[in-house]
Short mmCIF file of C-alpha atoms in Angstrom, two decimals:
data_model
loop_
_atom_site.label_atom_id
_atom_site.label_comp_id
_atom_site.label_asym_id
_atom_site.label_seq_id
_atom_site.Cartn_x
_atom_site.Cartn_y
_atom_site.Cartn_z
CA MET V 817 80.49 55.62 91.08
CA THR V 818 78.61 52.36 92.96
CA GLY V 819 79.76 52.68 96.31
CA ALA V 820 82.40 55.49 97.86
CA LEU V 821 85.68 55.88 98.20
CA PRO V 822 87.69 55.04 101.23
CA ALA V 823 87.49 58.15 103.70
CA PRO V 824 91.93 58.28 103.82
CA LEU V 825 92.11 58.63 100.09
CA LEU V 826 88.94 61.00 99.71
CA GLU V 827 90.21 63.09 102.68
CA MET V 828 93.59 63.18 100.83
CA MET V 829 92.01 63.99 96.97
CA ARG V 830 90.49 66.63 98.98
CA ARG V 831 93.79 67.69 100.96
CA GLY V 832 95.97 68.91 97.15
CA VAL V 833 98.20 66.12 96.06
CA SER V 834 100.12 65.47 93.08
CA VAL V 835 97.34 64.77 90.55
CA ASN V 836 98.28 63.60 86.91
CA VAL V 837 96.01 63.13 84.38
CA ALA V 838 95.83 60.40 81.13
CA SER V 839 93.54 60.32 77.71
CA ARG V 840 94.51 59.00 74.60
CA ASP V 841 92.56 59.64 71.40
CA ALA V 842 90.87 57.24 68.80
CA ALA V 843 93.99 55.52 68.03
CA LEU V 844 94.48 54.35 71.22
CA ARG V 845 97.66 56.91 71.25
CA PRO V 846 98.51 58.40 75.40
CA SER V 847 98.89 62.00 76.43
CA LEU V 848 99.50 62.60 79.79
CA MET V 849 100.08 65.92 81.97
CA ARG V 850 100.63 66.86 85.72
CA ALA V 851 97.46 68.74 86.54
CA MET V 852 98.19 73.11 87.95
CA ALA V 853 95.33 72.45 91.05
CA SER V 854 92.47 70.18 91.62
CA GLU V 855 89.37 70.75 93.21
CA VAL V 856 87.46 67.08 94.75
CA SER V 857 83.52 67.89 96.43
CA VAL V 858 83.23 66.38 99.98
CA ASP V 859 81.96 62.99 98.37
CA GLY V 860 85.00 62.12 95.84
CA ARG V 861 81.81 62.89 93.25
CA ARG V 862 82.28 65.49 91.70
CA ILE V 863 86.50 66.66 90.07
CA THR V 864 87.24 69.55 88.41
CA LEU V 865 91.48 69.48 87.50
CA PHE V 866 92.80 72.70 85.85
CA LEU V 867 95.44 72.25 83.34
CA ALA V 868 97.59 74.50 81.48
CA ARG V 869 96.38 75.18 77.67
CA SER V 870 100.44 76.00 76.69
CA GLN V 871 101.65 72.30 77.85
CA SER V 872 98.60 70.04 77.72
CA ALA V 873 97.28 70.60 74.39
CA GLN V 874 97.53 67.30 72.97
CA LEU V 875 96.18 66.20 76.50
CA LEU V 876 93.26 68.76 75.90
CA GLN V 877 92.02 67.56 72.44
CA ASP V 878 92.18 63.91 73.74
CA VAL V 879 89.63 64.94 76.38
CA ALA V 880 87.90 67.11 74.72
CA SER V 881 87.18 64.74 71.66
CA THR V 882 86.70 61.11 73.35
CA GLY V 883 85.84 62.42 77.05
CA ARG V 884 87.99 60.25 78.52
CA LEU V 885 90.86 60.22 81.40
CA ALA V 886 92.05 58.96 83.89
CA VAL V 887 94.00 60.83 86.84
CA VAL V 888 96.43 59.27 90.06
CA PHE V 889 95.74 61.86 92.94
CA SER V 890 99.60 60.92 95.03
CA GLU V 891 100.99 62.05 98.42
CA PRO V 892 104.44 62.24 97.66
CA ALA V 893 105.82 61.47 101.01
CA THR V 894 103.92 57.84 101.06
CA HIS V 895 103.09 57.40 97.10
CA LEU V 896 99.66 56.83 98.89
CA SER V 897 97.57 56.93 95.28
CA VAL V 898 94.43 56.32 93.68
CA GLN V 899 93.28 56.59 90.52
CA VAL V 900 90.03 57.66 89.51
CA LYS V 901 88.60 56.99 85.44
CA ALA V 902 85.59 58.99 83.60
CA MET V 903 83.72 58.69 80.06
CA ALA V 904 82.49 62.02 79.93
CA ALA V 905 84.30 65.07 81.17
CA GLN V 906 83.23 68.87 80.50
CA LEU V 907 86.11 71.33 79.90
CA ARG V 908 85.68 75.36 80.34
CA PRO V 909 88.46 78.27 80.92
CA ALA V 910 89.52 78.92 84.59
CA THR V 911 87.39 82.46 86.06
CA GLU V 912 88.39 84.53 88.60
CA ALA V 913 86.14 82.14 90.59
CA ASP V 914 87.91 79.52 90.48
CA ARG V 915 91.40 81.84 91.74
CA PRO V 916 90.65 80.44 95.69
CA VAL V 917 90.95 77.03 94.37
CA LEU V 918 94.38 77.51 92.50
CA GLU V 919 95.95 78.92 95.30
CA ARG V 920 94.29 76.27 98.08
CA TYR V 921 96.59 73.36 96.04
CA LEU V 922 99.50 75.48 95.77
CA ALA V 923 99.70 75.99 99.17
CA SER V 924 99.38 72.46 100.20
CA MET V 925 101.77 71.08 97.71
CA GLU V 926 104.36 73.43 99.31
CA ILE V 927 103.56 71.57 102.20
CA GLU V 928 103.14 68.01 100.74
CA LEU V 929 106.74 68.59 98.66
CA SER V 930 108.19 69.73 101.56
CA ARG V 931 107.70 66.82 103.02
CA VAL V 932 110.12 65.19 100.40
CA ARG V 933 113.19 68.14 100.82
CA ILE V 934 111.01 69.95 98.19
CA PRO V 935 111.34 73.64 98.48
CA ALA V 936 108.61 76.35 98.09
CA GLU V 937 110.34 78.24 95.28
CA LEU V 938 110.64 74.89 93.70
CA THR V 939 107.21 73.90 93.85
CA ARG V 940 106.33 77.81 92.57
CA ALA V 941 107.99 77.55 89.41
CA LEU V 942 106.52 74.06 89.04
CA LEU V 943 103.01 75.39 89.59
CA ALA V 944 102.95 78.42 88.38
CA TRP V 945 100.49 79.41 86.46
CA ARG V 946 98.65 82.27 84.54
CA LEU V 947 94.49 82.13 84.88
CA ASP V 948 94.13 82.61 80.66
CA ASP V 949 95.83 79.38 80.01
CA LEU V 950 94.59 77.12 82.17
CA VAL V 951 91.30 75.03 81.59
CA ALA V 952 89.64 73.62 83.91
CA VAL V 953 88.67 69.55 83.19
CA THR V 954 85.18 68.72 85.37
CA PHE V 955 84.04 65.11 85.63
CA THR V 956 82.68 62.25 87.72
CA PRO V 957 84.82 59.37 88.18
CA HIS V 958 82.63 56.01 87.06
CA GLU V 959 85.93 54.06 89.16
CA ALA V 960 88.12 54.11 91.38
CA TYR V 961 91.76 52.02 91.92
CA ASP V 962 94.23 51.46 94.61
CA GLN V 963 97.99 53.20 93.17
CA THR V 964 99.85 52.03 96.12
CA PRO V 965 102.07 50.63 95.30
CA GLY V 966 101.27 46.84 96.93
CA ALA V 967 100.06 43.40 97.32
CA LYS V 968 96.73 45.93 96.38
CA SER V 969 97.69 47.94 94.27
CA GLY V 970 95.33 47.81 91.26
CA ASN V 971 92.20 46.50 93.72
CA LEU V 972 89.07 47.97 92.48
CA LEU V 973 87.81 50.47 94.98
CA ALA V 974 84.97 51.69 93.74
CA GLY V 975 82.22 52.05 90.69
CA ALA V 976 81.88 49.19 87.97
CA ALA V 977 83.45 46.17 88.16
#
C-alpha cells in the first residue's frame, strides 16, 4: 500500500472497534462475517483478524481460495469507518499466544459498545469465542478507503489509485 492511513483512522483501527470481513468466491458470490477480534500493527501495514470457524466457513473458504478480502473497521458511536482491501491473506489456527490480543479486543469492544448503550454482557455474548474455533487471518492491506458516511465516503485514502 502506498501512503499511510491518516493517524486518527489508524488509531481507531488499533484501539479495537467493530470489524466486518468480506470476501467472495470464484463466481463472485459474496461472503461476510463479523471478526471476533483484530490486531493492527503500529504502521497499519500488517493486520490480523480472528474469525470463528464455526460461523465463517464460507468466508474462510473464500479467503483461502482467493486470498482476497475487504475489511471495514467502524467506531460504533460515531460511524467513523475505514475499509481496507487485501489480495493475499494467510490463515492459521489461533494459539495461546493470541489470547492477550483477543482479551484486549473484547475489553475495547465492551467500552465501544457501551457508548451506544449495549451492555457488556451482550458484548461478551456477541464476541464469545473458543480458542480452538478461531482462525487468524493475516494480511497487508493494498488499498484503504474512507467509509464514514458523508461526502468523502468511498474516497481512496491510501494504496493503488
